[in-house]
CSV table of N, CA and C in Angstrom, one decimal:
chain,number,residue,atom,x,y,z
A,1,MET,N,52.1,133.8,148.4
A,1,MET,CA,52.6,132.7,147.2
A,1,MET,C,53.8,132.1,147.3
A,2,VAL,N,54.0,131.0,146.7
A,2,VAL,CA,55.3,130.3,146.9
A,2,VAL,C,56.1,130.5,145.5
A,3,ALA,N,57.3,130.7,145.7
A,3,ALA,CA,58.5,130.8,144.5
A,3,ALA,C,58.4,129.7,143.8
A,4,GLN,N,58.3,129.6,142.3
A,4,GLN,CA,58.6,128.5,141.8
A,4,GLN,C,59.8,128.8,140.8
A,5,SER,N,60.5,127.7,140.4
A,5,SER,CA,61.8,127.8,139.7
A,5,SER,C,61.1,127.7,138.1
A,6,VAL,N,62.1,128.1,137.4
A,6,VAL,CA,61.7,128.1,135.8
A,6,VAL,C,61.3,126.7,135.5
A,7,ALA,N,62.2,125.6,135.9
A,7,ALA,CA,61.8,124.1,135.5
A,7,ALA,C,60.5,123.8,136.1
A,8,ASP,N,59.9,124.3,137.2
A,8,ASP,CA,58.7,123.8,137.8
A,8,ASP,C,57.6,124.5,136.8
A,9,ILE,N,57.7,125.7,136.5
A,9,ILE,CA,56.8,126.3,135.5
A,9,ILE,C,56.7,125.5,134.4
A,10,LEU,N,57.9,125.4,133.5
A,10,LEU,CA,57.9,124.6,132.3
A,10,LEU,C,57.3,123.4,132.3
A,11,SER,N,57.5,122.6,133.4
A,11,SER,CA,57.3,121.2,133.5
A,11,SER,C,55.5,121.0,133.6
A,12,HIS,N,54.9,122.3,133.9
A,12,HIS,CA,53.7,122.2,134.1
A,12,HIS,C,52.8,122.9,132.8
A,13,HIS,N,53.6,123.3,132.0
A,13,HIS,CA,53.1,124.2,130.9
A,13,HIS,C,53.6,123.9,129.5
A,14,VAL,N,54.7,123.2,129.4
A,14,VAL,CA,55.2,122.7,128.2
A,14,VAL,C,54.5,121.6,127.6
A,15,LYS,N,53.9,121.6,126.4
A,15,LYS,CA,53.1,120.6,125.8
A,15,LYS,C,54.2,119.7,124.8
A,16,LEU,N,55.3,120.2,124.3
A,16,LEU,CA,55.8,119.4,123.4
A,16,LEU,C,57.4,120.0,123.6
A,17,SER,N,58.3,118.8,123.5
A,17,SER,CA,59.8,119.0,123.7
A,17,SER,C,60.4,118.1,123.0
A,18,VAL,N,61.2,118.7,122.1
A,18,VAL,CA,62.0,117.9,121.0
A,18,VAL,C,63.5,118.2,121.2
A,19,GLU,N,64.1,117.2,121.1
A,19,GLU,CA,65.4,117.2,121.1
A,19,GLU,C,66.0,116.3,120.0
A,20,GLY,N,67.0,116.9,119.1
A,20,GLY,CA,67.6,116.1,118.1
A,20,GLY,C,68.6,116.7,117.3
A,21,ILE,N,69.4,116.1,116.5
A,21,ILE,CA,70.4,116.4,115.9
A,21,ILE,C,70.0,116.7,114.3
A,22,ASP,N,70.0,117.8,113.7
A,22,ASP,CA,69.5,117.9,112.2
A,22,ASP,C,70.5,117.0,111.3
A,23,ARG,N,71.7,117.3,111.5
A,23,ARG,CA,72.5,116.7,110.7
A,23,ARG,C,74.0,116.0,111.5
A,24,MET,N,74.3,115.0,111.2
A,24,MET,CA,75.7,114.6,111.5
A,24,MET,C,76.5,114.2,110.4
A,25,TYR,N,77.8,114.5,110.5
A,25,TYR,CA,78.6,114.3,109.2
A,25,TYR,C,79.8,113.4,109.7
A,26,LEU,N,79.9,112.2,109.4
A,26,LEU,CA,81.3,111.3,109.8
A,26,LEU,C,81.9,111.0,108.3
A,27,ASN,N,83.1,111.3,108.5
A,27,ASN,CA,84.1,111.2,107.2
A,27,ASN,C,85.0,110.3,107.7
A,28,VAL,N,84.8,109.2,106.9
A,28,VAL,CA,86.1,108.1,107.0
A,28,VAL,C,86.8,107.8,106.0
A,29,TYR,N,88.1,107.9,106.5
A,29,TYR,CA,89.0,107.9,105.5
A,29,TYR,C,90.4,107.2,106.2
A,30,VAL,N,91.3,106.8,105.2
A,30,VAL,CA,92.6,106.3,105.8
A,30,VAL,C,93.7,107.2,105.7
A,31,PRO,N,94.0,107.9,106.8
A,31,PRO,CA,94.9,109.2,106.6
A,31,PRO,C,96.2,108.7,105.6
A,32,LYS,N,96.8,107.5,105.6
A,32,LYS,CA,97.9,107.2,105.1
A,32,LYS,C,97.9,107.4,103.6
A,33,LEU,N,96.5,107.0,103.3
A,33,LEU,CA,96.2,107.1,101.7
A,33,LEU,C,95.9,108.6,101.0
A,34,GLN,N,96.1,109.6,102.1
A,34,GLN,CA,95.6,111.1,101.5
A,34,GLN,C,96.9,111.7,101.1
A,35,HIS,N,98.0,111.1,100.8
A,35,HIS,CA,99.1,111.7,100.3
A,35,HIS,C,99.8,110.8,99.4
A,36,GLU,N,100.8,111.0,98.5
A,36,GLU,CA,101.3,110.3,97.3
A,36,GLU,C,102.2,109.2,98.0
A,37,GLN,N,102.8,109.6,99.0
A,37,GLN,CA,103.9,108.5,99.6
A,37,GLN,C,103.1,107.5,100.3
A,38,GLY,N,101.9,107.8,100.9
A,38,GLY,CA,101.2,106.6,101.2
A,38,GLY,C,100.5,105.8,100.3
A,39,ILE,N,100.1,106.3,99.2
A,39,ILE,CA,99.7,105.5,98.0
A,39,ILE,C,100.9,104.4,97.5
A,40,VAL,N,101.9,105.0,97.4
A,40,VAL,CA,103.0,104.4,96.7
A,40,VAL,C,103.3,103.4,97.8
A,41,TRP,N,103.1,103.5,99.2
A,41,TRP,CA,103.3,102.5,100.1
A,41,TRP,C,102.5,101.4,100.0
A,42,PHE,N,101.2,101.7,99.8
A,42,PHE,CA,100.0,100.9,99.9
A,42,PHE,C,100.1,99.9,98.7
A,43,PHE,N,100.7,100.4,97.6
A,43,PHE,CA,100.6,99.6,96.3
A,43,PHE,C,102.0,98.6,96.4
A,44,ARG,N,103.2,99.2,96.9
A,44,ARG,CA,104.4,98.4,97.2
A,44,ARG,C,104.5,97.3,98.0
A,45,GLU,N,104.1,97.9,99.5
A,45,GLU,CA,104.0,97.1,100.5
A,45,GLU,C,102.9,96.1,100.9
A,46,HIS,N,101.7,96.7,100.5
A,46,HIS,CA,100.4,95.9,101.0
A,46,HIS,C,100.2,94.9,99.7
A,47,ARG,N,100.1,95.7,98.6
A,47,ARG,CA,99.8,94.9,97.4
A,47,ARG,C,101.0,94.2,96.7
A,48,GLY,N,102.2,94.5,97.1
A,48,GLY,CA,103.3,93.9,96.2
A,48,GLY,C,103.5,94.2,95.0
A,49,LEU,N,103.3,95.5,94.4
A,49,LEU,CA,103.5,95.8,93.3
A,49,LEU,C,105.0,96.6,93.1
A,50,PRO,N,105.7,96.3,92.2
A,50,PRO,CA,106.8,97.0,92.0
A,50,PRO,C,106.9,98.4,91.6
A,51,VAL,N,106.0,98.7,90.8
A,51,VAL,CA,105.7,100.0,90.1
A,51,VAL,C,104.2,100.6,90.2
A,52,PRO,N,104.0,101.1,91.2
A,52,PRO,CA,102.8,101.9,91.6
A,52,PRO,C,102.6,102.7,90.6
A,53,SER,N,101.4,102.9,90.3
A,53,SER,CA,100.8,104.0,89.3
A,53,SER,C,99.2,104.0,89.4
A,54,ALA,N,98.7,105.1,88.7
A,54,ALA,CA,97.4,105.5,88.6
A,54,ALA,C,96.6,104.1,87.9
A,55,ALA,N,97.3,103.5,87.0
A,55,ALA,CA,96.7,102.4,86.3
A,55,ALA,C,96.2,101.1,86.9
A,56,VAL,N,96.9,100.8,88.1
A,56,VAL,CA,96.4,100.0,89.2
A,56,VAL,C,95.5,100.5,89.9
A,57,MET,N,95.2,101.8,90.1
A,57,MET,CA,93.8,102.0,90.8
A,57,MET,C,92.5,101.8,90.0
A,58,SER,N,92.6,101.9,88.7
A,58,SER,CA,91.5,101.6,88.2
A,58,SER,C,90.6,100.5,88.0
A,59,PRO,N,91.3,99.2,88.2
A,59,PRO,CA,90.3,98.2,88.4
A,59,PRO,C,89.9,98.0,89.6
A,60,MET,N,90.5,98.7,90.8
A,60,MET,CA,89.9,98.9,92.0
A,60,MET,C,88.6,99.4,92.0
A,61,SER,N,88.6,100.8,91.4
A,61,SER,CA,87.5,101.5,91.1
A,61,SER,C,86.5,100.8,90.2
A,62,ARG,N,86.4,100.2,89.3
A,62,ARG,CA,85.6,99.4,88.5
A,62,ARG,C,85.0,98.6,89.2
A,63,ASN,N,85.8,97.7,90.1
A,63,ASN,CA,85.3,96.7,90.8
A,63,ASN,C,84.3,97.0,91.9
A,64,PHE,N,84.7,98.2,92.5
A,64,PHE,CA,83.8,98.9,93.4
A,64,PHE,C,82.5,99.2,93.0
A,65,VAL,N,82.5,100.0,91.9
A,65,VAL,CA,81.2,100.3,91.0
A,65,VAL,C,80.3,99.3,90.8
A,66,ALA,N,81.2,98.3,90.3
A,66,ALA,CA,80.3,97.0,89.7
A,66,ALA,C,79.5,96.3,90.7
A,67,LYS,N,80.1,96.4,92.0
A,67,LYS,CA,79.6,95.7,93.1
A,67,LYS,C,78.3,96.4,93.8
A,68,LEU,N,78.8,97.8,93.8
A,68,LEU,CA,77.5,98.6,94.3
A,68,LEU,C,76.4,98.9,93.5
A,69,GLU,N,76.6,98.6,92.2
A,69,GLU,CA,75.5,98.7,91.1
A,69,GLU,C,74.8,97.5,91.0
A,70,SER,N,75.7,96.3,91.1
A,70,SER,CA,74.9,95.1,91.1
A,70,SER,C,74.0,94.9,92.6
A,71,TYR,N,74.6,95.3,93.7
A,71,TYR,CA,73.8,95.2,94.8
A,71,TYR,C,72.4,95.9,94.5
A,72,ALA,N,72.6,97.2,94.0
A,72,ALA,CA,71.2,98.0,93.5
A,72,ALA,C,70.1,97.0,92.9
A,73,ALA,N,70.8,96.6,91.6
A,73,ALA,CA,70.0,95.4,90.8
A,73,ALA,C,69.4,94.5,91.5
A,74,GLN,N,70.4,93.6,92.4
A,74,GLN,CA,69.9,92.6,92.9
A,74,GLN,C,68.7,92.9,94.0
A,75,HIS,N,68.8,94.2,94.5
A,75,HIS,CA,67.7,94.4,95.6
A,75,HIS,C,66.5,95.3,94.8
A,76,GLU,N,66.7,95.4,93.6
A,76,GLU,CA,65.6,96.3,92.8
A,76,GLU,C,65.3,97.6,93.3
A,77,LEU,N,66.6,98.1,93.6
A,77,LEU,CA,66.6,99.6,94.2
A,77,LEU,C,66.7,100.5,93.1
A,78,PRO,N,66.0,101.7,93.0
A,78,PRO,CA,66.3,102.6,91.8
A,78,PRO,C,67.6,103.3,92.1
A,79,LEU,N,68.4,103.2,90.8
A,79,LEU,CA,69.6,104.1,90.6
A,79,LEU,C,69.4,105.3,90.1
A,80,VAL,N,69.7,106.4,90.7
A,80,VAL,CA,69.2,107.8,90.4
A,80,VAL,C,70.6,108.6,90.0
A,81,GLN,N,70.6,109.1,89.0
A,81,GLN,CA,71.6,109.8,88.4
A,81,GLN,C,71.1,111.3,88.8
A,82,PHE,N,72.0,112.0,89.7
A,82,PHE,CA,71.8,113.1,90.3
A,82,PHE,C,72.0,114.2,89.3
A,83,ARG,N,71.2,115.3,88.8
A,83,ARG,CA,71.7,116.3,88.1
A,83,ARG,C,72.2,117.4,88.7
A,84,LYS,N,73.0,118.3,87.8
A,84,LYS,CA,73.7,119.3,88.5
A,84,LYS,C,72.6,120.1,89.1
A,85,GLY,N,73.1,120.7,90.3
A,85,GLY,CA,72.2,121.6,91.2
A,85,GLY,C,70.9,121.0,91.7
A,86,GLN,N,70.8,119.7,91.7
A,86,GLN,CA,69.6,119.1,92.0
A,86,GLN,C,69.7,118.8,93.6
A,87,ARG,N,68.8,119.1,94.4
A,87,ARG,CA,68.9,119.1,95.9
A,87,ARG,C,68.5,117.4,96.1
A,88,LYS,N,69.7,116.9,96.5
A,88,LYS,CA,69.5,115.4,96.8
A,88,LYS,C,68.4,115.1,98.2
A,89,ASP,N,68.4,116.2,99.3
A,89,ASP,CA,67.5,115.9,100.1
A,89,ASP,C,66.0,115.7,99.5
A,90,GLU,N,65.8,116.7,98.5
A,90,GLU,CA,64.4,116.7,97.9
A,90,GLU,C,64.0,115.4,97.0
A,91,VAL,N,65.2,114.9,96.4
A,91,VAL,CA,64.8,113.5,95.9
A,91,VAL,C,64.8,112.4,97.0
A,92,MET,N,65.4,112.5,97.9
A,92,MET,CA,65.2,111.3,98.9
A,92,MET,C,63.6,111.6,99.3
A,93,ALA,N,63.2,112.7,99.7
A,93,ALA,CA,61.9,112.8,100.4
A,93,ALA,C,60.7,112.3,99.2
A,94,GLU,N,61.2,112.6,97.7
A,94,GLU,CA,60.2,112.0,96.9
A,94,GLU,C,60.1,110.7,96.9
A,95,HIS,N,61.3,109.9,97.1
A,95,HIS,CA,61.3,108.6,97.3
A,95,HIS,C,60.8,108.0,98.6
A,96,LEU,N,61.1,108.4,99.5
A,96,LEU,CA,60.6,108.3,100.8
A,96,LEU,C,59.1,108.1,100.9
A,97,ARG,N,58.2,109.2,100.1
A,97,ARG,CA,57.1,109.1,100.1
A,97,ARG,C,56.5,107.8,99.4
A,98,LYS,N,57.2,107.1,98.6
A,98,LYS,CA,56.6,106.1,98.0
A,98,LYS,C,57.3,104.7,98.7
A,99,PHE,N,58.1,104.9,99.4
A,99,PHE,CA,58.7,103.6,100.1
A,99,PHE,C,57.7,103.0,101.0
A,100,GLN,N,57.7,101.5,100.8
A,100,GLN,CA,56.5,100.8,101.7
A,100,GLN,C,57.3,100.2,102.9
A,101,ARG,N,58.3,100.2,103.2
A,101,ARG,CA,58.6,99.6,104.6
A,101,ARG,C,59.1,100.5,105.6
A,102,GLU,N,59.4,100.0,106.8
A,102,GLU,CA,59.3,100.7,107.9
A,102,GLU,C,60.7,101.2,107.9
A,103,GLU,N,61.9,100.4,107.3
A,103,GLU,CA,63.2,100.9,107.2
A,103,GLU,C,64.0,100.0,106.1
A,104,GLY,N,65.1,100.3,105.6
A,104,GLY,CA,65.7,99.9,104.6
A,104,GLY,C,66.6,100.8,103.8
A,105,VAL,N,67.1,100.2,102.6
A,105,VAL,CA,67.7,101.0,101.6
A,105,VAL,C,66.6,101.6,100.7
A,106,VAL,N,66.7,103.0,100.5
A,106,VAL,CA,65.3,103.6,99.5
A,106,VAL,C,65.8,103.6,98.2
A,107,PHE,N,67.1,104.1,97.9
A,107,PHE,CA,67.7,104.0,96.5
A,107,PHE,C,69.0,104.4,96.7
A,108,VAL,N,69.8,104.4,95.5
A,108,VAL,CA,71.2,104.5,95.4
A,108,VAL,C,71.3,105.5,94.2
A,109,GLY,N,71.9,106.8,94.8
A,109,GLY,CA,72.1,107.9,94.0
A,109,GLY,C,73.6,108.0,93.5
A,110,LYS,N,73.8,108.6,92.3
A,110,LYS,CA,75.0,108.8,91.7
A,110,LYS,C,75.2,110.3,91.4
A,111,ALA,N,76.1,110.8,91.7
A,111,ALA,CA,76.5,112.1,91.3
A,111,ALA,C,77.9,112.4,90.8
A,112,GLN,N,78.4,113.1,89.7
A,112,GLN,CA,79.7,113.2,89.4
A,112,GLN,C,80.2,114.6,89.8
A,113,GLU,N,81.4,114.7,90.4
A,113,GLU,CA,81.9,115.7,91.1
A,113,GLU,C,83.3,116.0,90.5
A,114,LYS,N,83.4,117.2,90.3
A,114,LYS,CA,84.7,117.6,89.5
A,114,LYS,C,86.1,117.4,90.2
A,115,LYS,N,87.1,116.6,89.4
A,115,LYS,CA,88.5,116.6,89.4
A,115,LYS,C,89.0,117.1,88.3
A,116,ARG,N,90.3,117.2,88.2
A,116,ARG,CA,91.1,118.0,87.1
A,116,ARG,C,91.9,116.8,86.6
A,117,LYS,N,92.0,117.0,85.1
A,117,LYS,CA,92.7,116.3,84.1
A,117,LYS,C,94.0,116.9,83.7
A,118,SER,N,94.7,116.1,82.9
A,118,SER,CA,96.0,117.0,82.2
A,118,SER,C,95.3,117.8,81.3
A,119,PRO,N,96.1,119.1,81.3
A,119,PRO,CA,95.6,120.3,80.5
A,119,PRO,C,96.1,120.1,79.0
A,120,THR,N,97.3,119.2,78.9
A,120,THR,CA,97.6,119.0,77.6
A,120,THR,C,97.0,117.9,76.8
A,121,THR,N,96.6,116.7,77.3
A,121,THR,CA,96.0,115.6,76.8
A,121,THR,C,94.6,115.5,77.1
A,122,GLY,N,94.0,116.2,78.2
A,122,GLY,CA,92.8,116.2,78.5
A,122,GLY,C,92.3,114.5,79.2
A,123,ARG,N,93.6,113.9,79.4
A,123,ARG,CA,93.4,112.5,80.0
A,123,ARG,C,93.9,112.5,81.3
A,124,PRO,N,93.4,111.5,82.4
A,124,PRO,CA,93.8,111.6,83.8
A,124,PRO,C,95.3,111.3,83.7
A,125,TYR,N,95.8,111.9,84.8
A,125,TYR,CA,97.4,111.6,85.0
A,125,TYR,C,97.7,110.0,85.0
A,126,PRO,N,98.7,109.3,84.5
A,126,PRO,CA,99.0,108.0,84.9
A,126,PRO,C,100.0,107.8,86.0
A,127,TRP,N,100.2,108.9,86.7
A,127,TRP,CA,101.2,108.7,87.8
A,127,TRP,C,100.4,108.9,89.1
A,128,ILE,N,101.0,108.9,90.2
A,128,ILE,CA,100.5,109.0,91.6
A,128,ILE,C,100.9,110.4,92.1
A,129,VAL,N,100.0,111.4,91.5
A,129,VAL,CA,100.2,112.9,91.8
A,129,VAL,C,98.8,113.3,92.7
A,130,ARG,N,99.4,114.5,93.2
A,130,ARG,CA,98.0,115.1,93.6
A,130,ARG,C,97.4,115.9,92.4
A,131,SER,N,96.0,115.5,92.0
A,131,SER,CA,95.3,115.8,91.1
A,131,SER,C,93.9,115.7,91.2
A,132,THR,N,93.1,116.3,90.3
A,132,THR,CA,91.7,116.1,90.5
A,132,THR,C,91.1,115.5,89.1
A,133,ALA,N,89.8,114.9,89.0
A,133,ALA,CA,89.4,114.2,87.7
A,133,ALA,C,87.9,114.2,88.0
A,134,MET,N,87.2,114.0,87.1
A,134,MET,CA,85.6,113.8,87.2
A,134,MET,C,85.6,112.4,87.7
A,135,VAL,N,84.8,112.2,88.9
A,135,VAL,CA,84.6,111.0,89.6
A,135,VAL,C,83.2,111.0,90.0
A,136,ASN,N,82.7,109.8,90.2
A,136,ASN,CA,81.2,109.5,90.4
A,136,ASN,C,81.4,109.3,92.1
A,137,HIS,N,80.4,109.8,92.6
A,137,HIS,CA,80.1,109.3,94.3
A,137,HIS,C,78.9,108.9,94.3
A,138,TYR,N,78.7,107.7,95.0
A,138,TYR,CA,77.7,107.1,95.4
A,138,TYR,C,76.9,107.6,96.6
A,139,TYR,N,75.5,107.5,96.6
A,139,TYR,CA,74.7,107.8,98.0
A,139,TYR,C,73.8,106.7,98.0
A,140,VAL,N,74.3,106.1,99.2
A,140,VAL,CA,73.1,105.0,99.5
A,140,VAL,C,72.2,105.7,100.5
A,141,TYR,N,70.8,105.9,100.0
A,141,TYR,CA,69.9,106.5,100.9
A,141,TYR,C,69.0,105.5,101.5
A,142,ALA,N,68.9,105.6,103.0
A,142,ALA,CA,68.1,104.5,103.6
A,142,ALA,C,67.3,105.3,104.7
A,143,VAL,N,66.4,104.4,105.3
A,143,VAL,CA,65.8,104.9,106.5
A,143,VAL,C,65.9,103.9,107.6
A,144,ASP,N,65.9,104.3,108.8
A,144,ASP,CA,65.8,103.6,109.9
A,144,ASP,C,65.0,104.0,111.0
A,145,ARG,N,64.1,102.9,111.4
A,145,ARG,CA,62.9,102.9,112.2
A,145,ARG,C,63.0,103.9,113.3
A,146,ASP,N,64.4,103.9,114.0
A,146,ASP,CA,65.0,104.7,115.2
A,146,ASP,C,65.4,106.0,114.7
A,147,PHE,N,66.4,106.2,113.9
A,147,PHE,CA,66.9,107.2,113.6
A,147,PHE,C,66.4,108.0,112.5
A,148,GLY,N,65.6,107.5,111.7
A,148,GLY,CA,65.1,108.1,110.3
A,148,GLY,C,65.9,108.0,109.1
A,149,PRO,N,65.9,108.9,108.3
A,149,PRO,CA,66.5,109.2,107.0
A,149,PRO,C,68.0,109.3,107.1
A,150,PHE,N,68.8,108.6,106.4
A,150,PHE,CA,70.2,108.9,106.4
A,150,PHE,C,70.8,108.5,105.0
A,151,PHE,N,72.0,108.9,104.8
A,151,PHE,CA,72.7,108.3,103.5
A,151,PHE,C,74.3,108.1,103.8
A,152,LEU,N,74.9,107.1,103.1
A,152,LEU,CA,76.2,106.7,103.1
A,152,LEU,C,76.8,107.4,101.7
A,153,LYS,N,77.9,108.1,101.8
A,153,LYS,CA,78.4,108.7,100.6
A,153,LYS,C,79.8,108.0,100.3
A,154,PHE,N,80.0,107.3,99.2
A,154,PHE,CA,81.0,106.4,98.7
A,154,PHE,C,81.8,107.5,97.5
A,155,CYS,N,83.0,107.6,97.5
A,155,CYS,CA,83.7,108.0,96.4
A,155,CYS,C,84.0,106.7,95.5
A,156,SER,N,84.1,106.7,94.2
A,156,SER,CA,84.1,105.5,93.5
A,156,SER,C,85.6,105.4,92.9
A,157,TYR,N,86.5,106.4,93.2
A,157,TYR,CA,87.8,106.7,92.9
A,157,TYR,C,88.7,106.3,94.0
A,158,PHE,N,89.5,105.0,93.5
A,158,PHE,CA,90.6,104.8,94.7
A,158,PHE,C,91.7,105.8,94.5
A,159,PRO,N,92.4,106.5,95.5
A,159,PRO,CA,92.4,105.9,96.9
A,159,PRO,C,91.3,106.4,98.0
A,160,SER,N,90.2,107.1,97.4
A,160,SER,CA,89.3,107.8,98.3
A,160,SER,C,88.3,107.0,98.7
A,161,MET,N,88.1,105.7,98.3
A,161,MET,CA,87.0,104.9,98.7
A,161,MET,C,87.3,104.6,100.1
A,162,PRO,N,86.3,104.5,101.0
A,162,PRO,CA,84.8,104.5,100.6
A,162,PRO,C,84.4,106.2,100.8
A,163,SER,N,85.3,107.3,100.9
A,163,SER,CA,84.9,108.5,101.0
A,163,SER,C,85.9,109.5,100.4
A,164,CYS,N,85.2,110.6,99.5
A,164,CYS,CA,86.2,111.6,99.2
A,164,CYS,C,85.8,112.7,99.9
A,165,ALA,N,86.8,113.5,100.1
A,165,ALA,CA,86.6,114.9,100.8
A,165,ALA,C,86.3,115.9,99.9
């Protein structure tokens, strides 16, 4: 009898071989904008504003949201408000079953994630400080004919656009 390697045996008996990645996470951010001094630099040097504050961030955030929601409306994409505790993968699976094309954007999802406000006033801080507030995150769910379903997550609050950690 001739000795065979494991590779030889498997090559004659394996009927299915699957290689793949279940999930891949890519976080895109601007490191300089992840701390207060970097944000101050952005508004003073890049935007030319003498007094940077959180008040100048709000128009950037509103503009981003308006453009994203306008895109969804123009392309007749569902805008799904995720509920607390709802599994986003299940929502995607439900929409994907009804999706008629081979690839494209399936829907845009929106979820509110917790950040902190002023304990005294309950309002967001008007200064550039490390803090938290309730901000919306947008998920653009799509499917690609080669790679399958995926999503892009965007934080709607500057300076975290396009992604919040």
